[in-house]
């Protein structure tokens, strides 16, 4: 069993010995996924390496200020013309999370897997997995420390963004002493903390307000008040002119209701598929629950994608949640 330090050294070796990398994060990327992608890109550029940053879909508008984030290829619009042999996956809890970008991995591709999800099964040739890290960005901070590079405000801002968003503004249980120590170091490099908190966590677009209104009007509770859930359909999305990024944080409203143990957000993808996001107040391990459905995540925040009709999926998920009491 490799120690974490050995894993960091193996990761460093991987970054030094290959060239022409494909850097990938999970589908529907959040703050940690985007910031981790550009952080790896920045490091590779410091090392004089060739690399392409890619995602299955679009990078959220509010993340595009990050270093080179506007150069992350949206595979759905601009599919690559070839395959890659050296792959770096960041913040992907399992291999399926890379989505359709896997079509651009050579059959014998070597993968560096950098992640903080406890459900990660170590699918890389080299795996840097630290389940008690608050964000993949926290792991990358420690990896970057092992290179002879000069930190600047841009890279510090990228790493800080991953920490800020995955800790809910340094409020969640994953806000460890190490997280605060790293944040402190990053602020010394000139990161504008208040600006990032405002633009990434507080600012809302009008479509966001409209889709939140839709979600909350669909709110239902279990009889004992321990489970709350909301539903959003493609029609709701269309009506509100909302994008996927506008849905971030909606699930938290369900969990934040006093007395609720598990909050759930059902997002209907089409007539036969639903994305399920779950949040726990602490008594229930939703990562274990999501894994039974083929998903994954963290003890307090996890998700999965299920095939079938919405009504059946809702009943099935509620049944499984109730079985946890």
PDB file of C-alpha atoms in Angstrom:
ATOM      1  CA  UNK A   1       0.000   0.000   0.000  1.00  0.00           C
ATOM      2  CA  UNK A   2       1.530   3.301  -1.103  1.00  0.00           C
ATOM      3  CA  UNK A   3       1.700   6.104   1.391  1.00  0.00           C
ATOM      4  CA  UNK A   4       0.293   9.469   0.352  1.00  0.00           C
ATOM      5  CA  UNK A   5       3.823  10.880   0.081  1.00  0.00           C
ATOM      6  CA  UNK A   6       4.835   8.019  -2.230  1.00  0.00           C
ATOM      7  CA  UNK A   7       1.754   8.678  -4.332  1.00  0.00           C
ATOM      8  CA  UNK A   8       2.711  12.359  -4.659  1.00  0.00           C
ATOM      9  CA  UNK A   9       6.224  11.362  -5.739  1.00  0.00           C
ATOM     10  CA  UNK A  10       4.828   8.870  -8.279  1.00  0.00           C
ATOM     11  CA  UNK A  11       2.544  11.631  -9.570  1.00  0.00           C
ATOM     12  CA  UNK A  12       5.515  13.981  -9.913  1.00  0.00           C
ATOM     13  CA  UNK A  13       7.380  11.295 -11.850  1.00  0.00           C
ATOM     14  CA  UNK A  14       4.380  10.770 -14.153  1.00  0.00           C
ATOM     15  CA  UNK A  15       4.296  14.506 -14.948  1.00  0.00           C
ATOM     16  CA  UNK A  16       8.009  14.564 -15.704  1.00  0.00           C
ATOM     17  CA  UNK A  17       8.336  11.412 -17.797  1.00  0.00           C
ATOM     18  CA  UNK A  18       5.534  11.852 -20.340  1.00  0.00           C
ATOM     19  CA  UNK A  19       4.508  14.607 -22.737  1.00  0.00           C
ATOM     20  CA  UNK A  20       1.419  15.557 -24.752  1.00  0.00           C
ATOM     21  CA  UNK A  21      -1.100  15.083 -21.940  1.00  0.00           C
ATOM     22  CA  UNK A  22      -4.888  15.105 -21.988  1.00  0.00           C
ATOM     23  CA  UNK A  23      -6.224  16.724 -18.789  1.00  0.00           C
ATOM     24  CA  UNK A  24      -9.799  15.710 -17.965  1.00  0.00           C
ATOM     25  CA  UNK A  25     -12.261  16.471 -15.162  1.00  0.00           C
ATOM     26  CA  UNK A  26     -15.761  15.163 -14.482  1.00  0.00           C
ATOM     27  CA  UNK A  27     -18.892  15.862 -16.518  1.00  0.00           C
ATOM     28  CA  UNK A  28     -20.846  18.959 -15.456  1.00  0.00           C
ATOM     29  CA  UNK A  29     -17.720  20.403 -13.856  1.00  0.00           C
ATOM     30  CA  UNK A  30     -17.938  22.338 -10.594  1.00  0.00           C
ATOM     31  CA  UNK A  31     -15.445  24.773  -9.077  1.00  0.00           C
ATOM     32  CA  UNK A  32     -13.034  22.095  -7.903  1.00  0.00           C
ATOM     33  CA  UNK A  33     -13.106  20.272 -11.262  1.00  0.00           C
ATOM     34  CA  UNK A  34     -12.396  23.419 -13.302  1.00  0.00           C
ATOM     35  CA  UNK A  35      -9.774  24.797 -10.932  1.00  0.00           C
ATOM     36  CA  UNK A  36      -8.026  21.402 -10.751  1.00  0.00           C
ATOM     37  CA  UNK A  37      -7.985  21.150 -14.556  1.00  0.00           C
ATOM     38  CA  UNK A  38      -6.345  24.557 -14.994  1.00  0.00           C
ATOM     39  CA  UNK A  39      -3.974  23.977 -12.056  1.00  0.00           C
ATOM     40  CA  UNK A  40      -2.617  20.841 -13.745  1.00  0.00           C
ATOM     41  CA  UNK A  41      -2.456  22.751 -17.055  1.00  0.00           C
ATOM     42  CA  UNK A  42      -0.522  25.576 -15.399  1.00  0.00           C
ATOM     43  CA  UNK A  43       1.953  23.113 -13.871  1.00  0.00           C
ATOM     44  CA  UNK A  44       2.464  21.367 -17.230  1.00  0.00           C
ATOM     45  CA  UNK A  45       3.084  24.722 -18.907  1.00  0.00           C
ATOM     46  CA  UNK A  46       5.737  25.485 -16.245  1.00  0.00           C
ATOM     47  CA  UNK A  47       7.350  22.133 -17.066  1.00  0.00           C
ATOM     48  CA  UNK A  48       7.365  22.948 -20.793  1.00  0.00           C
ATOM     49  CA  UNK A  49       4.988  20.072 -21.584  1.00  0.00           C
ATOM     50  CA  UNK A  50       2.394  19.824 -24.343  1.00  0.00           C
ATOM     51  CA  UNK A  51      -1.147  19.370 -23.052  1.00  0.00           C
ATOM     52  CA  UNK A  52      -4.819  19.675 -23.957  1.00  0.00           C
ATOM     53  CA  UNK A  53      -7.493  20.408 -21.330  1.00  0.00           C
ATOM     54  CA  UNK A  54     -10.895  18.912 -22.119  1.00  0.00           C
ATOM     55  CA  UNK A  55     -14.367  18.312 -20.712  1.00  0.00           C
ATOM     56  CA  UNK A  56     -17.405  16.542 -22.105  1.00  0.00           C
ATOM     57  CA  UNK A  57     -19.431  19.762 -21.827  1.00  0.00           C
ATOM     58  CA  UNK A  58     -19.243  23.461 -21.219  1.00  0.00           C
ATOM     59  CA  UNK A  59     -17.278  25.190 -18.481  1.00  0.00           C
ATOM     60  CA  UNK A  60     -19.602  27.257 -16.238  1.00  0.00           C
ATOM     61  CA  UNK A  61     -19.566  30.936 -17.146  1.00  0.00           C
ATOM     62  CA  UNK A  62     -18.538  32.031 -13.656  1.00  0.00           C
ATOM     63  CA  UNK A  63     -15.380  29.861 -13.785  1.00  0.00           C
ATOM     64  CA  UNK A  64     -14.067  31.253 -17.042  1.00  0.00           C
ATOM     65  CA  UNK A  65     -11.952  33.939 -15.386  1.00  0.00           C
ATOM     66  CA  UNK A  66      -9.530  31.237 -14.190  1.00  0.00           C
ATOM     67  CA  UNK A  67      -6.155  30.785 -15.904  1.00  0.00           C
ATOM     68  CA  UNK A  68      -6.735  29.454 -19.453  1.00  0.00           C
ATOM     69  CA  UNK A  69     -10.222  28.157 -18.517  1.00  0.00           C
ATOM     70  CA  UNK A  70     -11.529  29.455 -21.845  1.00  0.00           C
ATOM     71  CA  UNK A  71      -9.149  27.070 -23.638  1.00  0.00           C
ATOM     72  CA  UNK A  72     -10.671  23.951 -22.023  1.00  0.00           C
ATOM     73  CA  UNK A  73     -12.093  22.092 -25.016  1.00  0.00           C
ATOM     74  CA  UNK A  74     -15.849  21.441 -24.947  1.00  0.00           C
ATOM     75  CA  UNK A  75     -15.775  17.985 -26.530  1.00  0.00           C
ATOM     76  CA  UNK A  76     -19.429  18.081 -27.567  1.00  0.00           C
ATOM     77  CA  UNK A  77     -18.784  21.112 -29.758  1.00  0.00           C
ATOM     78  CA  UNK A  78     -15.156  20.476 -30.755  1.00  0.00           C
ATOM     79  CA  UNK A  79     -14.301  16.759 -30.689  1.00  0.00           C
ATOM     80  CA  UNK A  80     -10.514  16.173 -30.769  1.00  0.00           C
ATOM     81  CA  UNK A  81      -9.064  14.884 -34.024  1.00  0.00           C
ATOM     82  CA  UNK A  82      -6.939  12.210 -32.352  1.00  0.00           C
ATOM     83  CA  UNK A  83      -6.402  10.098 -29.253  1.00  0.00           C
ATOM     84  CA  UNK A  84      -4.002  10.610 -26.358  1.00  0.00           C
ATOM     85  CA  UNK A  85      -1.763   8.232 -24.472  1.00  0.00           C
ATOM     86  CA  UNK A  86      -0.953  10.163 -21.261  1.00  0.00           C
ATOM     87  CA  UNK A  87      -4.117  11.102 -19.365  1.00  0.00           C
ATOM     88  CA  UNK A  88      -4.535  13.106 -16.161  1.00  0.00           C
ATOM     89  CA  UNK A  89      -7.962  12.741 -14.526  1.00  0.00           C
ATOM     90  CA  UNK A  90      -8.789  15.254 -11.796  1.00  0.00           C
ATOM     91  CA  UNK A  91     -11.742  15.128  -9.385  1.00  0.00           C
ATOM     92  CA  UNK A  92     -13.275  12.048 -11.102  1.00  0.00           C
ATOM     93  CA  UNK A  93     -14.641   9.769  -8.357  1.00  0.00           C
ATOM     94  CA  UNK A  94     -14.714   6.855 -10.797  1.00  0.00           C
ATOM     95  CA  UNK A  95     -13.740   6.256 -14.409  1.00  0.00           C
ATOM     96  CA  UNK A  96     -17.306   6.735 -15.677  1.00  0.00           C
ATOM     97  CA  UNK A  97     -17.169  10.374 -14.503  1.00  0.00           C
ATOM     98  CA  UNK A  98     -14.831  11.306 -17.370  1.00  0.00           C
ATOM     99  CA  UNK A  99     -17.868  10.829 -19.625  1.00  0.00           C
ATOM    100  CA  UNK A 100     -17.427  10.680 -23.374  1.00  0.00           C
ATOM    101  CA  UNK A 101     -13.879  12.071 -23.241  1.00  0.00           C
ATOM    102  CA  UNK A 102     -12.782   8.438 -22.717  1.00  0.00           C
ATOM    103  CA  UNK A 103     -13.201   7.948 -26.491  1.00  0.00           C
ATOM    104  CA  UNK A 104     -10.040  10.017 -26.882  1.00  0.00           C
ATOM    105  CA  UNK A 105      -7.914   7.812 -24.614  1.00  0.00           C
ATOM    106  CA  UNK A 106      -5.630   5.382 -26.470  1.00  0.00           C
ATOM    107  CA  UNK A 107      -6.384   1.748 -25.683  1.00  0.00           C
ATOM    108  CA  UNK A 108      -3.085   1.426 -23.808  1.00  0.00           C
ATOM    109  CA  UNK A 109      -3.281   4.933 -22.287  1.00  0.00           C
ATOM    110  CA  UNK A 110      -1.635   5.506 -18.907  1.00  0.00           C
ATOM    111  CA  UNK A 111      -3.749   7.447 -16.408  1.00  0.00           C
ATOM    112  CA  UNK A 112      -2.768   9.652 -13.474  1.00  0.00           C
ATOM    113  CA  UNK A 113      -5.825   9.740 -11.200  1.00  0.00           C
ATOM    114  CA  UNK A 114      -5.897  12.666  -8.725  1.00  0.00           C
ATOM    115  CA  UNK A 115      -8.966  12.758  -6.511  1.00  0.00           C
ATOM    116  CA  UNK A 116     -10.401  13.203  -3.014  1.00  0.00           C
ATOM    117  CA  UNK A 117     -13.578  11.080  -3.176  1.00  0.00           C
ATOM    118  CA  UNK A 118     -13.612   8.162  -0.701  1.00  0.00           C
ATOM    119  CA  UNK A 119     -15.491   6.099  -3.301  1.00  0.00           C
ATOM    120  CA  UNK A 120     -12.606   6.343  -5.820  1.00  0.00           C
ATOM    121  CA  UNK A 121     -11.482   2.824  -6.754  1.00  0.00           C
ATOM    122  CA  UNK A 122      -7.986   3.743  -7.995  1.00  0.00           C
ATOM    123  CA  UNK A 123      -8.494   3.262 -11.743  1.00  0.00           C
ATOM    124  CA  UNK A 124      -5.207   4.964 -12.708  1.00  0.00           C
ATOM    125  CA  UNK A 125      -1.751   3.548 -13.367  1.00  0.00           C
ATOM    126  CA  UNK A 126      -0.774   6.151 -10.748  1.00  0.00           C
ATOM    127  CA  UNK A 127      -3.321   7.200  -8.112  1.00  0.00           C
ATOM    128  CA  UNK A 128      -3.072  10.177  -5.770  1.00  0.00           C
ATOM    129  CA  UNK A 129      -6.187   9.773  -3.647  1.00  0.00           C
ATOM    130  CA  UNK A 130      -6.673  11.536  -0.329  1.00  0.00           C
ATOM    131  CA  UNK A 131     -10.234  11.016   0.938  1.00  0.00           C
ATOM    132  CA  UNK A 132      -9.808  13.450   3.830  1.00  0.00           C
ATOM    133  CA  UNK A 133      -8.759  16.282   1.502  1.00  0.00           C
ATOM    134  CA  UNK A 134     -11.503  18.901   1.211  1.00  0.00           C
ATOM    135  CA  UNK A 135     -10.967  19.247  -2.526  1.00  0.00           C
ATOM    136  CA  UNK A 136      -8.805  17.883  -5.321  1.00  0.00           C
ATOM    137  CA  UNK A 137      -7.312  21.395  -5.359  1.00  0.00           C
ATOM    138  CA  UNK A 138      -5.916  20.735  -1.860  1.00  0.00           C
ATOM    139  CA  UNK A 139      -4.054  17.667  -3.168  1.00  0.00           C
ATOM    140  CA  UNK A 140      -2.766  19.674  -6.129  1.00  0.00           C
ATOM    141  CA  UNK A 141      -1.429  22.360  -3.777  1.00  0.00           C
ATOM    142  CA  UNK A 142       0.658  19.644  -2.114  1.00  0.00           C
ATOM    143  CA  UNK A 143       1.746  18.218  -5.477  1.00  0.00           C
ATOM    144  CA  UNK A 144       2.823  21.650  -6.751  1.00  0.00           C
ATOM    145  CA  UNK A 145       4.931  22.117  -3.591  1.00  0.00           C
ATOM    146  CA  UNK A 146       7.103  19.248  -4.845  1.00  0.00           C
ATOM    147  CA  UNK A 147       8.174  21.154  -7.971  1.00  0.00           C
ATOM    148  CA  UNK A 148      10.620  24.013  -8.334  1.00  0.00           C
ATOM    149  CA  UNK A 149       8.060  26.550  -9.553  1.00  0.00           C
ATOM    150  CA  UNK A 150       7.235  30.148  -8.696  1.00  0.00           C
ATOM    151  CA  UNK A 151       3.706  30.706  -7.444  1.00  0.00           C
ATOM    152  CA  UNK A 152       1.793  33.694  -8.764  1.00  0.00           C
ATOM    153  CA  UNK A 153      -1.629  35.209  -8.154  1.00  0.00           C
ATOM    154  CA  UNK A 154      -3.249  33.341 -11.069  1.00  0.00           C
ATOM    155  CA  UNK A 155      -2.349  29.844  -9.930  1.00  0.00           C
ATOM    156  CA  UNK A 156      -3.053  30.709  -6.289  1.00  0.00           C
ATOM    157  CA  UNK A 157      -6.516  31.945  -7.369  1.00  0.00           C
ATOM    158  CA  UNK A 158      -7.196  28.661  -9.191  1.00  0.00           C
ATOM    159  CA  UNK A 159      -6.291  26.502  -6.184  1.00  0.00           C
ATOM    160  CA  UNK A 160      -8.194  28.800  -3.797  1.00  0.00           C
ATOM    161  CA  UNK A 161     -11.293  28.527  -6.025  1.00  0.00           C
ATOM    162  CA  UNK A 162     -11.313  24.736  -5.657  1.00  0.00           C
ATOM    163  CA  UNK A 163     -10.992  24.994  -1.882  1.00  0.00           C
ATOM    164  CA  UNK A 164     -13.584  27.749  -1.564  1.00  0.00           C
ATOM    165  CA  UNK A 165     -16.266  26.009  -3.612  1.00  0.00           C
ATOM    166  CA  UNK A 166     -15.815  22.468  -2.267  1.00  0.00           C
ATOM    167  CA  UNK A 167     -15.937  23.661   1.356  1.00  0.00           C
ATOM    168  CA  UNK A 168     -19.013  25.821   0.729  1.00  0.00           C
ATOM    169  CA  UNK A 169     -17.049  28.948   1.550  1.00  0.00           C
ATOM    170  CA  UNK A 170     -15.044  27.242   4.341  1.00  0.00           C
ATOM    171  CA  UNK A 171     -18.264  26.224   6.144  1.00  0.00           C
ATOM    172  CA  UNK A 172     -18.540  22.456   5.596  1.00  0.00           C
ATOM    173  CA  UNK A 173     -17.154  19.734   7.877  1.00  0.00           C
ATOM    174  CA  UNK A 174     -14.235  19.207   5.450  1.00  0.00           C
ATOM    175  CA  UNK A 175     -12.759  22.610   6.417  1.00  0.00           C
ATOM    176  CA  UNK A 176      -9.710  21.198   8.208  1.00  0.00           C
ATOM    177  CA  UNK A 177      -6.797  23.052   9.804  1.00  0.00           C
ATOM    178  CA  UNK A 178      -4.792  22.131   6.667  1.00  0.00           C
ATOM    179  CA  UNK A 179      -7.402  23.746   4.414  1.00  0.00           C
ATOM    180  CA  UNK A 180      -7.142  26.990   6.384  1.00  0.00           C
ATOM    181  CA  UNK A 181      -3.334  26.828   6.363  1.00  0.00           C
ATOM    182  CA  UNK A 182      -3.333  26.344   2.569  1.00  0.00           C
ATOM    183  CA  UNK A 183      -5.880  29.163   2.109  1.00  0.00           C
ATOM    184  CA  UNK A 184      -3.652  31.411   4.213  1.00  0.00           C
ATOM    185  CA  UNK A 185      -0.634  30.647   1.985  1.00  0.00           C
ATOM    186  CA  UNK A 186      -2.698  31.372  -1.130  1.00  0.00           C
ATOM    187  CA  UNK A 187      -3.916  34.717   0.240  1.00  0.00           C
ATOM    188  CA  UNK A 188      -0.267  35.678   0.685  1.00  0.00           C
ATOM    189  CA  UNK A 189       0.109  35.277  -3.090  1.00  0.00           C
ATOM    190  CA  UNK A 190      -2.476  38.014  -3.610  1.00  0.00           C
ATOM    191  CA  UNK A 191      -5.740  36.040  -3.922  1.00  0.00           C
ATOM    192  CA  UNK A 192      -8.796  38.297  -3.590  1.00  0.00           C
ATOM    193  CA  UNK A 193     -10.885  36.187  -1.192  1.00  0.00           C
ATOM    194  CA  UNK A 194     -13.913  38.499  -0.847  1.00  0.00           C
ATOM    195  CA  UNK A 195     -14.226  38.913  -4.634  1.00  0.00           C
ATOM    196  CA  UNK A 196     -14.123  35.142  -5.196  1.00  0.00           C
ATOM    197  CA  UNK A 197     -16.687  34.508  -2.434  1.00  0.00           C
ATOM    198  CA  UNK A 198     -19.012  37.099  -3.965  1.00  0.00           C
ATOM    199  CA  UNK A 199     -18.709  35.966  -7.591  1.00  0.00           C
ATOM    200  CA  UNK A 200     -18.614  32.205  -6.973  1.00  0.00           C
ATOM    201  CA  UNK A 201     -20.904  31.697  -3.981  1.00  0.00           C
ATOM    202  CA  UNK A 202     -23.238  34.665  -3.659  1.00  0.00           C
ATOM    203  CA  UNK A 203     -23.949  36.185  -7.053  1.00  0.00           C
ATOM    204  CA  UNK A 204     -27.045  34.769  -8.771  1.00  0.00           C
ATOM    205  CA  UNK A 205     -28.313  35.108 -12.328  1.00  0.00           C
ATOM    206  CA  UNK A 206     -31.990  35.683 -13.057  1.00  0.00           C
ATOM    207  CA  UNK A 207     -32.392  32.158 -14.562  1.00  0.00           C
ATOM    208  CA  UNK A 208     -30.907  30.806 -11.307  1.00  0.00           C
ATOM    209  CA  UNK A 209     -33.569  32.606  -9.268  1.00  0.00           C
ATOM    210  CA  UNK A 210     -36.333  31.357 -11.584  1.00  0.00           C
ATOM    211  CA  UNK A 211     -35.169  27.720 -11.532  1.00  0.00           C
ATOM    212  CA  UNK A 212     -34.734  27.836  -7.734  1.00  0.00           C
ATOM    213  CA  UNK A 213     -38.315  29.113  -7.511  1.00  0.00           C
ATOM    214  CA  UNK A 214     -39.462  26.147  -9.649  1.00  0.00           C
ATOM    215  CA  UNK A 215     -37.519  23.671  -7.522  1.00  0.00           C
ATOM    216  CA  UNK A 216     -38.833  25.005  -4.221  1.00  0.00           C
ATOM    217  CA  UNK A 217     -42.414  24.971  -5.498  1.00  0.00           C
ATOM    218  CA  UNK A 218     -41.975  21.214  -6.144  1.00  0.00           C
ATOM    219  CA  UNK A 219     -40.747  20.580  -2.571  1.00  0.00           C
ATOM    220  CA  UNK A 220     -42.095  17.464  -0.845  1.00  0.00           C
ATOM    221  CA  UNK A 221     -41.414  16.024   2.594  1.00  0.00           C
ATOM    222  CA  UNK A 222     -41.697  12.554   4.077  1.00  0.00           C
ATOM    223  CA  UNK A 223     -44.340  12.158   6.805  1.00  0.00           C
ATOM    224  CA  UNK A 224     -41.727  12.063   9.550  1.00  0.00           C
ATOM    225  CA  UNK A 225     -40.034  15.191   8.151  1.00  0.00           C
ATOM    226  CA  UNK A 226     -36.662  13.454   7.790  1.00  0.00           C
ATOM    227  CA  UNK A 227     -36.503  13.448   3.984  1.00  0.00           C
ATOM    228  CA  UNK A 228     -37.120  16.421   1.685  1.00  0.00           C
ATOM    229  CA  UNK A 229     -36.887  16.411  -2.086  1.00  0.00           C
ATOM    230  CA  UNK A 230     -37.362  18.617  -5.141  1.00  0.00           C
ATOM    231  CA  UNK A 231     -37.691  17.879  -8.861  1.00  0.00           C
ATOM    232  CA  UNK A 232     -36.637  19.799 -11.966  1.00  0.00           C
ATOM    233  CA  UNK A 233     -37.705  18.749 -15.479  1.00  0.00           C
ATOM    234  CA  UNK A 234     -36.316  19.669 -18.919  1.00  0.00           C
ATOM    235  CA  UNK A 235     -39.475  21.793 -19.390  1.00  0.00           C
ATOM    236  CA  UNK A 236     -38.612  23.762 -16.232  1.00  0.00           C
ATOM    237  CA  UNK A 237     -35.092  24.331 -17.572  1.00  0.00           C
ATOM    238  CA  UNK A 238     -36.446  25.577 -20.881  1.00  0.00           C
ATOM    239  CA  UNK A 239     -39.043  27.822 -19.329  1.00  0.00           C
ATOM    240  CA  UNK A 240     -36.478  29.429 -17.008  1.00  0.00           C
ATOM    241  CA  UNK A 241     -33.790  29.595 -19.734  1.00  0.00           C
ATOM    242  CA  UNK A 242     -31.559  27.866 -17.184  1.00  0.00           C
ATOM    243  CA  UNK A 243     -28.247  26.082 -17.779  1.00  0.00           C
ATOM    244  CA  UNK A 244     -26.894  23.150 -15.755  1.00  0.00           C
ATOM    245  CA  UNK A 245     -24.651  25.477 -13.781  1.00  0.00           C
ATOM    246  CA  UNK A 246     -27.770  27.293 -12.518  1.00  0.00           C
ATOM    247  CA  UNK A 247     -28.739  24.159 -10.565  1.00  0.00           C
ATOM    248  CA  UNK A 248     -25.703  24.166  -8.306  1.00  0.00           C
ATOM    249  CA  UNK A 249     -26.636  24.477  -4.638  1.00  0.00           C
ATOM    250  CA  UNK A 250     -30.354  23.758  -5.079  1.00  0.00           C
ATOM    251  CA  UNK A 251     -30.063  20.411  -3.265  1.00  0.00           C
ATOM    252  CA  UNK A 252     -28.759  22.209  -0.158  1.00  0.00           C
ATOM    253  CA  UNK A 253     -32.124  23.906   0.372  1.00  0.00           C
ATOM    254  CA  UNK A 254     -33.709  20.509   0.966  1.00  0.00           C
ATOM    255  CA  UNK A 255     -31.112  19.454   3.525  1.00  0.00           C
ATOM    256  CA  UNK A 256     -31.101  22.827   5.284  1.00  0.00           C
ATOM    257  CA  UNK A 257     -34.712  22.437   6.464  1.00  0.00           C
ATOM    258  CA  UNK A 258     -34.728  21.863  10.229  1.00  0.00           C
ATOM    259  CA  UNK A 259     -35.243  18.195  11.080  1.00  0.00           C
ATOM    260  CA  UNK A 260     -34.309  16.903   7.614  1.00  0.00           C
ATOM    261  CA  UNK A 261     -31.723  14.110   7.639  1.00  0.00           C
ATOM    262  CA  UNK A 262     -31.453  13.597   3.852  1.00  0.00           C
ATOM    263  CA  UNK A 263     -32.188  16.176   1.138  1.00  0.00           C
ATOM    264  CA  UNK A 264     -32.564  14.991  -2.457  1.00  0.00           C
ATOM    265  CA  UNK A 265     -32.646  16.734  -5.828  1.00  0.00           C
ATOM    266  CA  UNK A 266     -34.088  14.772  -8.758  1.00  0.00           C
ATOM    267  CA  UNK A 267     -33.107  16.274 -12.105  1.00  0.00           C
ATOM    268  CA  UNK A 268     -34.969  14.696 -14.996  1.00  0.00           C
ATOM    269  CA  UNK A 269     -32.557  14.291 -17.917  1.00  0.00           C
ATOM    270  CA  UNK A 270     -35.071  12.710 -20.316  1.00  0.00           C
ATOM    271  CA  UNK A 271     -38.073  10.354 -20.228  1.00  0.00           C
ATOM    272  CA  UNK A 272     -35.856   7.517 -19.100  1.00  0.00           C
ATOM    273  CA  UNK A 273     -33.033   8.975 -16.997  1.00  0.00           C
ATOM    274  CA  UNK A 274     -32.783  10.999 -13.802  1.00  0.00           C
ATOM    275  CA  UNK A 275     -29.771  12.506 -12.049  1.00  0.00           C
ATOM    276  CA  UNK A 276     -30.055  12.191  -8.271  1.00  0.00           C
ATOM    277  CA  UNK A 277     -28.115  14.443  -5.875  1.00  0.00           C
ATOM    278  CA  UNK A 278     -28.202  13.670  -2.148  1.00  0.00           C
ATOM    279  CA  UNK A 279     -27.105  15.609   0.915  1.00  0.00           C
ATOM    280  CA  UNK A 280     -26.943  14.274   4.460  1.00  0.00           C
ATOM    281  CA  UNK A 281     -27.213  16.196   7.727  1.00  0.00           C
ATOM    282  CA  UNK A 282     -24.721  13.733   9.230  1.00  0.00           C
ATOM    283  CA  UNK A 283     -26.451  10.547  10.355  1.00  0.00           C
ATOM    284  CA  UNK A 284     -26.707   8.886   6.941  1.00  0.00           C
ATOM    285  CA  UNK A 285     -23.763   8.006   4.647  1.00  0.00           C
ATOM    286  CA  UNK A 286     -25.130   9.094   1.263  1.00  0.00           C
ATOM    287  CA  UNK A 287     -21.922   7.991  -0.533  1.00  0.00           C
ATOM    288  CA  UNK A 288     -22.654   4.373   0.446  1.00  0.00           C
ATOM    289  CA  UNK A 289     -26.261   4.893  -0.623  1.00  0.00           C
ATOM    290  CA  UNK A 290     -25.220   6.354  -3.997  1.00  0.00           C
ATOM    291  CA  UNK A 291     -22.816   3.452  -4.535  1.00  0.00           C
ATOM    292  CA  UNK A 292     -25.682   0.959  -4.297  1.00  0.00           C
ATOM    293  CA  UNK A 293     -27.147   2.821  -7.292  1.00  0.00           C
ATOM    294  CA  UNK A 294     -23.844   2.840  -9.202  1.00  0.00           C
ATOM    295  CA  UNK A 295     -22.875   6.363  -8.148  1.00  0.00           C
ATOM    296  CA  UNK A 296     -20.546   7.750  -5.491  1.00  0.00           C
ATOM    297  CA  UNK A 297     -19.269  10.814  -3.679  1.00  0.00           C
ATOM    298  CA  UNK A 298     -18.769  11.821  -0.053  1.00  0.00           C
ATOM    299  CA  UNK A 299     -20.433  10.766   3.193  1.00  0.00           C
ATOM    300  CA  UNK A 300     -22.454  14.011   3.304  1.00  0.00           C
ATOM    301  CA  UNK A 301     -22.770  14.715  -0.433  1.00  0.00           C
ATOM    302  CA  UNK A 302     -23.176  12.171  -3.214  1.00  0.00           C
ATOM    303  CA  UNK A 303     -25.059  11.398  -6.395  1.00  0.00           C
ATOM    304  CA  UNK A 304     -25.929   8.921  -9.101  1.00  0.00           C
ATOM    305  CA  UNK A 305     -27.696   8.638 -12.437  1.00  0.00           C
ATOM    306  CA  UNK A 306     -30.613   6.230 -12.702  1.00  0.00           C
ATOM    307  CA  UNK A 307     -32.445   4.855 -15.707  1.00  0.00           C
ATOM    308  CA  UNK A 308     -36.237   4.664 -15.565  1.00  0.00           C
ATOM    309  CA  UNK A 309     -39.331   6.757 -14.989  1.00  0.00           C
ATOM    310  CA  UNK A 310     -39.190   9.637 -12.509  1.00  0.00           C
ATOM    311  CA  UNK A 311     -42.026   8.313 -10.287  1.00  0.00           C
ATOM    312  CA  UNK A 312     -40.389   4.873  -9.960  1.00  0.00           C
ATOM    313  CA  UNK A 313     -36.967   6.359  -9.269  1.00  0.00           C
ATOM    314  CA  UNK A 314     -38.319   8.712  -6.583  1.00  0.00           C
ATOM    315  CA  UNK A 315     -40.102   5.850  -4.812  1.00  0.00           C
ATOM    316  CA  UNK A 316     -37.064   3.558  -5.061  1.00  0.00           C
ATOM    317  CA  UNK A 317     -34.615   6.171  -3.734  1.00  0.00           C
ATOM    318  CA  UNK A 318     -36.954   7.159  -0.872  1.00  0.00           C
ATOM    319  CA  UNK A 319     -37.352   3.486   0.041  1.00  0.00           C
ATOM    320  CA  UNK A 320     -33.569   3.008   0.173  1.00  0.00           C
ATOM    321  CA  UNK A 321     -33.106   6.179   2.239  1.00  0.00           C
ATOM    322  CA  UNK A 322     -35.771   5.065   4.738  1.00  0.00           C
ATOM    323  CA  UNK A 323     -34.019   1.708   5.044  1.00  0.00           C
ATOM    324  CA  UNK A 324     -31.025   3.577   6.540  1.00  0.00           C
ATOM    325  CA  UNK A 325     -32.788   4.665   9.743  1.00  0.00           C
TER     326      UNK A 325
END
